[in-house]
Amino acid sequence: MTHTTILSWVTFIYFAAFVFYLFRTVFGKTFWGRLATMTAWVGLAVQSCALVWRWKLSYDLGIGHIPLSNLYESMVFFAWSIVFLYLILEWKAANRVPGAFVIPVAFLAMAYASIAPGVDNNIQPLIPALQSNWLTSHVVTCFLGYASFTLAFGSGLIYFIHPLVPADKDSPDNRSACLPSPDTLDTLIYQGVVLGFVFLSMGILTGSVWAHFAWGSYWSWDPKETWSLITWIIYAIMLHARLVRGWRGKRMAVMAVIGFASVLFTYLGVNYLPGLHSYLNA
Amino acid sequence: MILIALLAVGGTFLPQQQEAGDFLHRLPPAAAEWLLRLQLLDIYHSTVFYLLMSLLSLNLIVCSLNRFPSAWKKIRAPGFPVPEGLFPSAGVEQTFNVKEGKDTVVSRLESLARKRWGSVDRQETERGVFLFAQKGRFAHLGVYVVHVSILIIILGAVVGSLFGFEAYVTIDEGQAVQEVELKGGRGIRQLDFAVRCDKFTLEFHENGAPKTYRSDLSFLKDGKVIRQGALLVNHPLSFETIRFYQSSYGMSEDNKAHLSFSRNGVRQQPELVLTEGDVFELPGSQAKGTVLRVEENIMEMGPAVKLLISSPRGDVQFWVFRHIEEIKQMNPGLLNEMPLFNPALFKPYEFSLTRVEQKYSTGLQVVRDPGVPLVAGGGILLIAGLMMTFWMSHRRFWIWIFSDGEGASIHIIGMSNRNPAAFEKEIRNLHAAVRKAMTI
């Protein structure tokens, strides 16, 4: 048994959690919700242990470093951040519906990390450019940002589902009652974006401090940097639209989806452009 | 409002330009050649981009100035007179009656409020006594802090591009340079000191991935070494406002030969380290040696150097092999047939080659950027501003106390500019504290 095996179990645990959240949303029974939350917590705990194991293992191999250094590790950490932030949000907001839309992203990230060709799950030694204390703070802030945007995205998706769900109040099986109210969703989207925006800003800044030490320039218009700036600007526009122009509801949901697409491109699409951040030829 | 809209337009323009830049970078150079003339390939240094950046800055300045007075008004807003229509129930309100008289209540609540918020304002009217306190009023400034920080970052970038430079230089091991090549073909820049690469070290992990690139550098002024240091990736060295970064390395065409020789069987010290073209003396004779070639592996027989010895007796040329003993064993009689392979051809000297070493060159990025402190300061300010904007809220509290029969009636009202859920909790909390203060 190795930690990568455990991590592939985690993929299935998250899938189960996703299914339970879905049941909760569709059938409206609290039982499924509780089960889903419990499953997600178990998944998170198991994943944390596996990550710590991997971390320790890298030291046993004499190339010790935090497991945040290649595409596989970043995917796994992305999933971890999503589930971690989601569970905190669920605990604070006392609403389980976003789980059906957020947890699958974590599941997909784990699945991609485990099965996609070209994602190497071996522990690799750090190349000189990555041997920096800024690695941790840069990667952690960036991925917490990505995860927050994922939460906003999940809440945004529910917004689009709302009109599709029949809201007949006479029926005992009133499904729209299971969905959070549009106001709650709006708050969730806003909070996700605010948190993500602050984390992304920190991520960009820690990244440029690092770049200043590693590459001699705090900003070099590398595709990843440029796209992170584009993402930052999209969310800045979104926040301005809300705070200055008073945008709410559907428009914010649309922006959350657009922003998330930009996040995904920043994270993955950019790998296909030549650049210093590319995971593919690292 | 029009200006805000303008800002948004400016903002949306920016990403389009950058996306275009990304897209164009992917095009083959030939197809995109005409775009060069429109400055589209170097979009981040194009006139259009600078223009947009200036517009964005202008928008930031104008919008901030435009809206600042109203924010300032909110910060300075006094608690009194109590805003019209505040009581009853314009905000989150809690009301209850107590048995104590008005004056007792006022003094107790005032001390409670002072403990909680530091300072309390008090106003007596014919309707009763009003207490007012607030916290986090500078939350209104957060957004201006963010805007100012972005302006500082842009300013830092401008300062950097005006007064700084980025250059590149390749130095062979053992060489010193004083000139660096500016990026983008903008010419040569003379440094007022010289940099020498004493040694370049390359280490690999077991799997073949690079582990360390390291250059040992010396900084010289007027031929004297002022400072020495090791330069690694992620660990730049700076000397006199100029920073050096490990950027690349190369294999120099010159290999280094570690050569020693003996005279009449007596080993001469020290070992010589020579590259092609180097000339050395042979003590005890009038002869001079020249290194003609240094090879890492010649004719599958390993490292070797070819020497030319010039003396009054004439010139001789021969090879010195690292593995001459093995070669001799495998080919008995070789040295008689091929005097060229005899390391002892020039008598009474015999040469031996200890090893041939790859000679490296190091590629350094040379940067001076006086804008860095501005950008760094702007960055810190940006984070602080964002936190102020999103997580601080301006909370204002009023307590209205008036006589009601024997006892007094207490009304608590609060207003917050954001995060109503947390604020409601705080008001409930305050309510409980007031109750507790009254029951003691």
XYZ file of C-alpha atoms in Angstrom:
722
model
C 0.000 0.000 0.000
C 1.358 3.349 -0.955
C 0.167 6.872 -0.453
C -0.795 7.127 -4.120
C -3.132 4.156 -3.660
C -4.691 5.942 -0.721
C -5.053 9.060 -2.803
C -6.876 7.103 -5.468
C -9.252 5.819 -2.786
C -9.828 9.441 -1.827
C -10.989 10.004 -5.395
C -13.746 7.454 -4.814
C -14.592 8.820 -1.390
C -15.129 12.228 -2.957
C -17.199 10.642 -5.688
C -19.373 9.004 -3.033
C -19.681 12.319 -1.212
C -20.733 13.950 -4.473
C -23.418 11.289 -5.037
C -24.715 11.732 -1.494
C -24.854 15.517 -1.915
C -26.756 14.962 -5.138
C -29.252 12.672 -3.370
C -29.630 15.284 -0.686
C -30.459 17.921 -3.310
C -32.792 15.726 -5.333
C -34.642 13.891 -2.561
C -34.378 16.627 0.023
C -33.664 14.212 2.866
C -31.346 15.428 5.592
C -29.995 11.912 6.059
C -28.170 12.053 2.725
C -26.805 15.466 3.565
C -25.338 14.259 6.851
C -23.885 11.215 5.161
C -22.389 13.403 2.420
C -20.785 15.759 4.915
C -19.386 12.884 6.902
C -18.011 11.246 3.773
C -16.374 14.481 2.692
C -14.758 14.927 6.122
C -13.466 11.363 6.015
C -12.087 11.973 2.531
C -10.382 15.158 3.677
C -8.847 13.436 6.707
C -7.582 10.500 4.656
C -6.223 12.821 2.011
C -4.432 14.943 4.617
C -2.783 11.827 6.031
C -1.708 10.675 2.587
C -0.241 14.112 1.865
C 1.678 14.126 5.122
C 2.905 10.639 4.291
C 4.080 11.768 0.883
C 5.804 14.723 2.490
C 7.622 12.480 4.943
C 8.466 10.019 2.187
C 10.189 12.746 0.193
C 12.444 13.336 3.206
C 13.152 9.613 3.467
C 14.257 9.748 -0.156
C 16.638 12.548 0.751
C 14.944 15.059 -1.515
C 12.597 16.440 1.085
C 10.139 19.046 0.015
C 6.514 19.952 0.549
C 4.262 18.047 -1.874
C 3.365 21.069 -3.984
C 5.876 20.855 -6.756
C 4.418 19.215 -9.832
C 1.113 18.847 -11.665
C 0.101 15.732 -9.713
C 0.820 17.309 -6.352
C -0.861 20.555 -7.314
C -3.999 18.715 -8.493
C -4.184 16.799 -5.251
C -3.699 19.977 -3.266
C -6.326 21.762 -5.394
C -8.847 19.052 -4.470
C -7.790 19.293 -0.831
C -8.270 23.084 -0.772
C -11.691 22.837 -2.409
C -12.978 20.273 0.078
C -11.372 22.062 3.018
C -12.847 25.465 2.162
C -16.170 23.954 1.206
C -16.541 22.121 4.500
C -15.731 25.289 6.422
C -18.285 27.180 4.362
C -20.870 24.455 4.848
C -20.283 24.539 8.574
C -20.627 28.329 8.744
C -23.455 28.789 6.254
C -25.324 25.647 7.376
C -26.309 24.763 3.836
C -25.346 21.588 2.019
C -26.591 22.272 -1.483
C -23.401 23.755 -2.985
C -21.718 20.432 -2.200
C -23.398 18.814 -5.171
C -21.664 21.345 -7.391
C -18.382 21.928 -5.602
C -17.341 18.415 -4.533
C -17.417 17.062 -8.119
C -14.706 19.587 -9.025
C -12.547 18.126 -6.257
C -13.418 14.636 -7.467
C -12.487 15.526 -11.052
C -9.189 17.052 -9.949
C -8.346 13.878 -8.012
C -9.439 11.655 -10.872
C -7.420 13.660 -13.356
C -4.374 13.469 -11.091
C -4.759 9.702 -10.713
C -5.526 8.546 -14.226
C -4.606 11.187 -16.783
C -1.655 10.177 -18.926
C 1.361 12.354 -18.525
C 0.637 13.159 -14.893
C 3.602 11.701 -13.099
C 2.789 10.750 -9.526
C 6.367 10.017 -8.511
C 8.068 12.170 -5.959
C 10.581 14.160 -7.930
C 13.479 16.151 -6.608
C 13.181 19.903 -6.892
C 14.919 21.604 -9.772
C 16.955 24.648 -8.706
C 14.263 27.189 -9.632
C 11.778 25.573 -7.247
C 14.181 25.379 -4.325
C 12.762 28.349 -2.510
C 10.846 29.104 0.648
C 8.401 31.053 -1.475
C 7.214 27.856 -3.138
C 4.920 27.016 -0.230
C 3.360 30.425 0.287
C 2.924 30.993 -3.431
C 1.287 27.661 -4.174
C -0.861 27.606 -1.038
C -2.285 31.098 -1.558
C -2.890 30.483 -5.260
C -4.723 27.232 -4.692
C -6.784 28.550 -1.799
C -7.755 31.314 -4.225
C -8.634 28.821 -6.963
C -10.642 26.811 -4.447
C -12.577 29.890 -3.282
C -13.407 30.695 -6.879
C -14.589 27.112 -7.261
C -17.015 27.674 -4.378
C -18.339 30.819 -6.061
C -18.631 28.864 -9.303
C -20.577 26.034 -7.631
C -22.957 28.525 -6.029
C -23.298 30.285 -9.382
C -24.316 27.026 -11.059
C -27.128 26.518 -8.554
C -28.387 29.914 -9.584
C -28.951 28.605 -13.103
C -30.691 25.503 -11.838
C -33.161 27.495 -9.790
C -35.614 28.319 -12.587
C -35.504 24.716 -13.816
C -36.784 23.318 -10.559
C -40.573 23.512 -10.311
C -41.532 25.544 -7.284
C -45.071 24.373 -6.592
C -45.641 25.117 -2.971
C -48.519 22.690 -2.576
C -46.477 19.628 -3.348
C -44.844 17.993 -0.326
C -41.868 17.193 -2.532
C -40.977 20.835 -2.920
C -37.542 20.654 -4.408
C -36.848 24.320 -4.681
C -37.090 24.395 -0.912
C -33.926 22.275 -0.882
C -32.101 24.892 -2.867
C -30.746 27.921 -1.052
C -32.617 31.141 -1.686
C -31.246 33.415 -4.412
C -30.132 35.844 -1.702
C -28.127 33.157 0.048
C -26.573 32.129 -3.251
C -25.692 35.707 -4.031
C -23.966 36.017 -0.654
C -22.135 32.716 -1.216
C -20.915 33.836 -4.633
C -19.812 37.185 -3.273
C -17.988 35.697 -0.302
C -16.288 33.090 -2.462
C -15.121 35.739 -4.888
C -13.918 38.101 -2.152
C -11.934 35.355 -0.460
C -10.587 34.131 -3.779
C -9.683 37.639 -4.851
C -7.671 38.322 -1.707
C -5.928 34.931 -1.987
C -5.250 35.434 -5.678
C -3.774 38.869 -4.969
C -1.547 37.308 -2.330
C -0.667 34.500 -4.709
C 0.336 36.927 -7.435
C 2.356 39.018 -4.986
C 4.174 36.087 -3.376
C 4.796 34.807 -6.890
C 6.335 38.064 -7.961
C 8.507 38.219 -4.843
C 9.698 34.733 -5.725
C 10.215 35.670 -9.363
C 12.223 38.652 -8.192
C 14.621 36.291 -6.425
C 14.619 33.477 -8.951
C 14.364 35.135 -12.341
C 15.536 38.627 -11.601
C 12.270 40.232 -12.504
C 9.094 40.470 -10.498
C 6.982 40.403 -13.608
C 7.940 38.931 -16.949
C 4.642 38.580 -18.847
C 4.948 34.844 -18.834
C 1.594 33.347 -20.002
C 0.750 32.154 -16.512
C 1.425 35.543 -15.004
C -0.541 37.256 -17.714
C -3.488 34.930 -17.299
C -3.461 35.269 -13.548
C -3.638 39.007 -14.109
C -6.513 38.533 -16.565
C -8.323 36.420 -13.972
C -7.606 39.053 -11.346
C -9.033 41.767 -13.601
C -12.157 39.710 -14.347
C -12.859 39.306 -10.647
C -11.983 42.952 -10.012
C -14.587 43.946 -12.611
C -17.050 41.578 -10.969
C -16.481 43.140 -7.553
C -16.724 46.656 -8.963
C -19.920 45.747 -10.777
C -21.398 44.601 -7.519
C -20.102 47.283 -5.192
C -20.432 50.251 -7.521
C -23.167 49.313 -9.956
C -25.088 47.089 -7.594
C -25.061 43.934 -9.736
C -26.698 41.000 -7.990
C -27.993 37.531 -8.659
C -27.872 36.203 -12.174
C -25.255 38.634 -13.479
C -22.958 37.741 -10.598
C -23.570 34.047 -11.256
C -22.595 34.529 -14.904
C -19.472 36.397 -13.844
C -18.598 33.620 -11.373
C -18.730 31.090 -14.218
C -16.674 33.283 -16.560
C -14.160 33.899 -13.802
C -13.876 30.188 -13.089
C -13.259 29.446 -16.763
C -10.415 31.943 -16.603
C -9.104 30.259 -13.450
C -9.100 26.896 -15.208
C -7.287 28.348 -18.164
C -4.760 29.993 -15.869
C -4.199 26.687 -14.115
C -4.299 24.183 -16.962
C -4.687 25.829 -20.350
C -1.542 27.844 -19.914
C 0.499 24.624 -19.795
C 0.046 24.362 -23.509
C 1.620 27.752 -24.046
C 5.364 28.033 -23.747
C 6.427 29.551 -20.490
C 8.306 29.349 -17.247
C 5.343 27.967 -15.320
C 4.622 25.052 -17.591
C 4.241 21.824 -15.647
C 4.630 19.767 -18.781
C 8.283 20.273 -19.473
C 9.356 20.968 -15.916
C -20.828 57.330 -12.500
C -19.784 57.872 -16.073
C -16.208 57.799 -14.923
C -16.769 54.523 -13.119
C -18.195 53.094 -16.318
C -15.108 54.371 -18.126
C -12.968 52.546 -15.598
C -14.832 49.336 -16.293
C -14.340 49.819 -20.022
C -10.655 50.440 -19.437
C -10.534 47.283 -17.389
C -12.229 45.150 -20.008
C -9.966 46.505 -22.704
C -6.903 45.401 -20.870
C -7.545 41.657 -20.843
C -8.512 41.696 -24.487
C -5.176 43.174 -25.310
C -3.396 40.621 -23.219
C -5.305 37.718 -24.674
C -4.409 39.023 -28.088
C -0.815 39.116 -26.950
C -0.953 35.524 -25.821
C -2.563 34.461 -29.025
C -0.036 36.218 -31.164
C 2.862 34.762 -29.243
C 1.679 31.374 -30.422
C 1.721 32.289 -34.089
C 4.713 31.285 -36.193
C 7.024 34.264 -36.551
C 6.710 34.397 -40.328
C 2.935 34.632 -40.287
C 2.988 37.285 -37.630
C 5.738 39.395 -39.086
C 3.475 42.220 -40.176
C 2.068 42.366 -36.655
C 5.469 43.416 -35.425
C 5.085 46.731 -37.132
C 1.854 47.288 -35.245
C 3.738 46.485 -32.026
C 1.290 43.670 -31.382
C 3.925 41.038 -30.681
C 5.531 42.978 -27.909
C 2.178 44.027 -26.620
C 3.266 44.793 -23.074
C 5.700 47.351 -24.306
C 3.554 48.736 -27.094
C 2.287 52.286 -27.248
C -1.299 51.055 -27.060
C -0.561 49.168 -23.885
C 1.170 52.144 -22.275
C -1.752 54.306 -23.324
C -4.208 51.902 -21.704
C -2.145 51.731 -18.560
C -2.112 55.538 -18.376
C -5.860 55.591 -18.970
C -6.350 53.047 -16.210
C -4.193 55.098 -13.849
C -6.046 58.256 -14.810
C -9.352 56.536 -14.214
C -8.198 55.291 -10.843
C -7.085 58.759 -9.825
C -10.167 60.558 -11.091
C -12.641 58.030 -9.708
C -10.937 57.959 -6.353
C -10.809 61.743 -6.128
C -14.399 61.925 -7.249
C -15.691 59.585 -4.631
C -13.299 60.325 -1.836
C -15.197 63.295 -0.322
C -18.309 61.208 0.254
C -16.249 58.502 1.932
C -14.531 61.132 4.051
C -17.936 62.477 5.038
C -18.910 59.004 6.230
C -15.743 58.736 8.250
C -16.223 62.132 9.853
C -19.984 61.708 10.261
C -20.917 62.645 13.821
C -23.303 60.505 15.805
C -25.354 63.568 16.673
C -27.820 64.790 15.971
C -29.258 61.319 15.766
C -30.059 60.710 12.081
C -33.652 61.481 11.245
C -35.906 58.450 11.381
C -33.291 56.289 13.069
C -35.513 55.578 16.043
C -37.578 53.610 16.047
C -36.255 50.666 14.077
C -34.306 51.911 11.112
C -31.580 49.371 11.705
C -31.054 46.348 13.850
C -32.875 47.227 17.023
C -33.290 45.824 20.497
C -35.641 47.373 23.027
C -36.354 46.618 26.647
C -37.348 48.229 29.899
C -35.564 48.178 33.224
C -36.535 49.143 36.751
C -33.582 51.409 37.435
C -33.877 55.126 36.979
C -32.685 56.859 33.853
C -29.551 58.407 35.363
C -28.291 55.140 36.819
C -28.879 53.448 33.500
C -27.058 56.148 31.588
C -23.991 56.063 33.801
C -23.819 52.260 33.754
C -24.241 52.025 30.025
C -21.770 54.791 29.403
C -19.053 52.952 31.285
C -19.996 49.723 29.522
C -19.803 51.440 26.147
C -16.507 53.063 27.018
C -15.076 49.670 27.903
C -16.346 48.223 24.656
C -15.506 50.900 22.130
C -13.088 53.282 23.779
C -14.912 56.515 23.300
C -18.562 57.397 23.631
C -20.482 60.509 22.677
C -23.442 61.607 24.731
C -26.296 63.914 23.961
C -29.144 64.946 26.227
C -32.383 65.931 24.567
C -35.942 66.322 25.755
C -36.596 62.826 24.316
C -33.982 61.334 26.604
C -30.260 60.601 26.542
C -28.503 59.287 23.460
C -25.181 57.473 23.532
C -23.202 56.987 20.351
C -20.135 54.903 19.605
C -18.546 53.521 16.473
C -15.727 51.352 15.264
C -13.987 50.519 12.024
C -14.826 53.806 10.393
C -11.641 53.665 8.364
C -13.088 50.702 6.498
C -14.343 53.334 4.079
C -10.741 54.105 3.229
C -9.923 50.517 2.234
C -10.908 50.901 -1.386
C -8.771 54.034 -1.724
C -5.851 52.226 -0.154
C -6.272 49.536 -2.826
C -6.424 52.085 -5.635
C -3.440 54.018 -4.333
C -1.476 50.776 -3.981
C -2.179 49.883 -7.611
C -0.996 53.341 -8.642
C 2.170 52.855 -6.577
C 2.799 49.505 -8.285
C 2.348 51.091 -11.720
C 4.622 53.946 -10.663
C 7.207 51.403 -9.506
C 7.057 49.697 -12.885
C 7.513 53.043 -14.636
C 10.452 53.987 -12.401
C 11.966 50.583 -13.090
C 11.667 50.911 -16.846
C 12.964 54.494 -16.868
C 15.899 54.235 -14.485
C 16.658 50.531 -14.425
C 17.978 48.066 -16.947
C 17.930 44.370 -17.658
C 20.913 42.779 -19.269
C 22.561 39.481 -19.872
C 26.137 38.316 -19.878
C 27.975 35.071 -20.454
C 31.242 34.579 -18.610
C 33.656 31.701 -19.122
C 35.173 30.233 -16.013
C 38.210 32.256 -15.099
C 37.172 35.212 -17.216
C 36.162 38.665 -16.028
C 33.776 40.974 -17.847
C 32.788 44.574 -17.483
C 30.280 44.848 -20.301
C 26.789 43.427 -20.329
C 24.361 43.122 -23.195
C 21.057 44.905 -22.702
C 17.887 42.932 -23.331
C 16.039 43.349 -26.588
C 19.142 44.363 -28.503
C 19.311 47.783 -26.869
C 23.079 47.778 -26.904
C 25.918 47.266 -24.472
C 26.168 48.668 -21.008
C 29.441 49.326 -19.275
C 29.504 48.441 -15.583
C 31.773 50.449 -13.303
C 33.214 47.232 -11.955
C 34.179 43.851 -13.345
C 32.679 40.449 -12.590
C 34.751 37.330 -12.718
C 33.413 33.802 -12.764
C 35.843 31.785 -10.668
C 34.003 28.511 -10.979
C 30.743 27.132 -12.229
C 29.330 24.030 -10.562
C 26.617 21.816 -11.906
C 25.050 19.062 -9.823
C 22.429 16.515 -10.738
C 19.850 14.517 -8.834
C 19.888 10.747 -9.178
C 17.149 10.851 -11.795
C 19.187 13.191 -13.943
C 17.233 16.342 -13.131
C 19.412 19.312 -12.324
C 19.967 19.941 -8.636
C 22.261 22.924 -8.362
C 23.595 25.618 -10.624
C 26.188 27.626 -8.843
C 28.592 30.319 -9.923
C 31.364 31.534 -7.689
C 31.787 35.169 -8.562
C 34.288 37.860 -7.702
C 33.567 41.533 -8.076
C 36.598 43.576 -8.984
C 37.301 47.268 -8.969
C 40.555 48.573 -10.449
C 41.791 44.998 -10.608
C 41.198 44.379 -6.892
C 38.694 41.870 -5.605
C 36.159 43.773 -3.510
C 33.733 40.991 -2.811
C 33.303 37.306 -3.512
C 30.203 35.221 -3.305
C 28.322 32.189 -4.502
C 25.425 32.798 -6.822
C 22.662 30.204 -6.947
C 19.222 30.073 -8.468
C 16.857 31.763 -6.003
C 19.840 33.346 -4.273
C 20.890 36.394 -6.266
C 23.945 38.446 -5.447
C 23.949 42.183 -5.488
C 26.819 44.554 -5.829
C 26.455 48.338 -5.918
C 22.691 48.489 -6.696
C 23.056 45.875 -9.414
C 21.740 42.395 -8.895
C 23.042 39.245 -10.521
C 20.934 36.167 -11.149
C 21.928 32.685 -12.202
C 20.151 32.352 -15.491
C 21.812 29.717 -17.644
C 25.082 27.985 -18.298
C 27.007 26.680 -21.235
C 29.869 24.391 -21.994
C 32.835 26.348 -23.063
C 34.695 25.031 -26.096
C 37.856 25.115 -24.063
C 38.501 22.132 -21.866
C 40.887 22.331 -18.986
C 43.798 19.911 -18.880
C 45.479 19.072 -15.581
C 49.026 18.386 -16.664
C 52.112 17.472 -14.723
C 55.608 16.508 -15.802
C 58.798 15.104 -14.415
C 62.434 15.838 -15.252
C 64.861 12.941 -15.144
C 62.190 11.003 -13.296
C 61.751 13.746 -10.653
C 58.231 15.052 -10.459
C 57.960 18.805 -10.862
C 55.447 20.832 -8.846
C 52.884 22.138 -9.150
C 50.329 20.628 -11.491
C 49.487 22.884 -14.425
C 45.906 23.686 -15.429
C 45.898 24.644 -19.069
C 43.541 25.291 -21.919
C 44.147 25.338 -25.653
C 46.658 27.964 -26.681
C 48.239 28.287 -23.257
C 52.026 28.548 -23.140
C 54.122 27.283 -20.242
C 57.795 27.220 -19.308
C 59.826 24.104 -18.755
C 62.138 24.903 -15.835
C 65.728 23.845 -16.313
C 65.649 24.292 -20.062
C 65.118 27.049 -22.561
C 62.112 25.233 -23.930
C 58.533 26.487 -24.019
C 55.453 24.356 -24.242
C 52.263 25.232 -26.090
C 48.978 23.403 -25.687
C 47.718 22.698 -29.182
C 44.636 20.651 -28.384
C 42.725 19.442 -25.346
C 40.431 16.507 -26.055
C 38.030 14.744 -23.716
C 38.088 11.552 -25.734
C 40.181 11.119 -28.832
C 40.069 8.011 -31.044
C 38.223 6.167 -28.263
C 41.389 6.267 -26.200
C 40.270 8.709 -23.561
C 41.423 12.195 -22.696
C 44.537 13.561 -24.278
C 46.392 16.795 -24.947
C 48.641 17.640 -27.837
C 51.725 19.620 -26.974
C 54.221 21.588 -28.991
C 57.615 22.032 -27.346
C 59.818 24.690 -28.871
C 63.494 24.762 -27.899
C 66.791 25.728 -29.532
C 66.935 22.098 -30.643
C 63.839 22.635 -32.746
C 60.121 21.932 -32.402
C 58.539 18.643 -31.375
C 54.884 17.714 -31.201
C 53.344 14.806 -29.375
C 50.221 13.613 -27.587
C 49.922 13.019 -23.872
C 47.254 10.421 -23.118
C 45.571 10.089 -19.776
C 45.574 6.299 -20.079
C 48.966 5.855 -21.702
C 49.841 2.804 -19.570
C 46.768 0.858 -20.688
C 47.307 1.913 -24.285
C 50.898 0.697 -24.125
C 49.838 -2.661 -22.701
C 47.251 -3.214 -25.394
C 49.623 -2.206 -28.202
C 53.137 -3.370 -27.383
C 55.759 -1.530 -29.350
C 53.389 1.312 -30.062
C 55.726 4.056 -28.921
C 58.462 2.912 -31.285
C 56.080 2.857 -34.228
C 54.295 6.070 -33.262
C 56.682 8.461 -31.532
C 53.833 10.975 -31.644
C 52.177 9.013 -28.792
C 55.203 9.147 -26.548
C 54.785 11.507 -23.596
C 58.519 11.357 -22.984
C 59.499 12.395 -26.475
C 61.139 15.603 -25.326
C 63.949 14.437 -23.095
C 64.637 14.530 -20.230
C 60.986 15.433 -19.571
C 58.036 13.103 -19.263
C 54.479 14.414 -19.231
C 51.390 12.920 -17.717
C 47.780 14.006 -17.874
C 45.829 13.784 -14.636
C 42.458 14.656 -16.092
C 40.612 16.770 -18.590
C 37.859 18.877 -17.158
C 34.890 20.346 -18.884
C 35.076 24.085 -18.744
C 31.793 25.886 -18.264
C 30.520 29.312 -18.877
C 27.828 30.880 -16.762
C 24.940 32.973 -18.029
C 23.981 35.765 -15.712
C 21.072 38.086 -15.732
C 22.119 41.543 -14.665
C 19.407 43.805 -13.349
C 19.033 47.176 -11.809
C 15.501 48.084 -10.860
C 15.018 51.061 -8.548
C 11.266 50.506 -8.821
C 11.315 47.340 -6.724
C 10.795 48.990 -3.299
C 7.797 50.869 -4.702
C 6.282 47.719 -6.167
C 6.893 45.777 -2.958
C 5.393 48.547 -0.821
C 2.447 48.783 -3.187
C 1.924 45.043 -2.906
C 1.813 45.082 0.878
C -0.513 48.073 0.798
C -2.726 46.254 -1.698
C -3.253 43.294 0.602
C -3.865 45.573 3.593
C -6.340 47.596 1.549
C -8.197 44.527 0.336
C -8.538 43.256 3.885
C -9.784 46.659 5.049
C -12.259 46.791 2.193
C -13.707 43.336 2.546
C -13.324 42.394 6.169
C -13.532 45.601 8.122
C -16.867 47.243 8.511
C -17.913 50.585 9.831
C -20.243 49.818 12.708
C -22.201 52.490 14.482
C -24.209 52.073 17.615
C -26.767 54.298 19.264
C -28.359 53.723 22.617
C -31.434 55.756 23.510
C -32.424 55.891 27.170
C -35.497 57.670 28.450
C -37.602 57.604 31.596
C -40.521 55.292 31.485
C -42.654 55.530 34.599
C -40.542 54.360 37.558
C -37.801 52.818 35.456
C -36.214 53.513 32.109
C -36.552 52.281 28.566
C -33.456 51.300 26.601
C -33.308 51.165 22.799
C -30.241 49.887 21.006
C -29.795 50.496 17.307
C -26.829 49.688 15.175
C -25.857 50.240 11.578
C -23.120 48.567 9.637
C -21.953 49.231 6.116
C -21.414 45.544 5.373
C -21.721 41.990 6.605
C -25.180 42.301 8.203
C -25.219 38.715 9.481
C -22.175 39.165 11.690
C -23.441 42.546 12.766
C -26.768 41.162 13.929
C -24.858 38.726 16.073
C -22.837 41.570 17.521
C -25.991 43.544 18.360
C -27.467 40.521 20.119
C -24.218 40.177 21.967
C -24.361 43.854 22.948
C -27.932 43.421 24.076
C -26.939 40.564 26.345
C -24.075 42.640 27.759
C -26.417 45.550 28.464
C -28.886 43.231 30.195
C -26.116 41.802 32.300
C -24.889 45.265 33.238
C -28.382 46.179 34.368
C -28.958 43.139 36.545
C -25.810 43.527 38.594
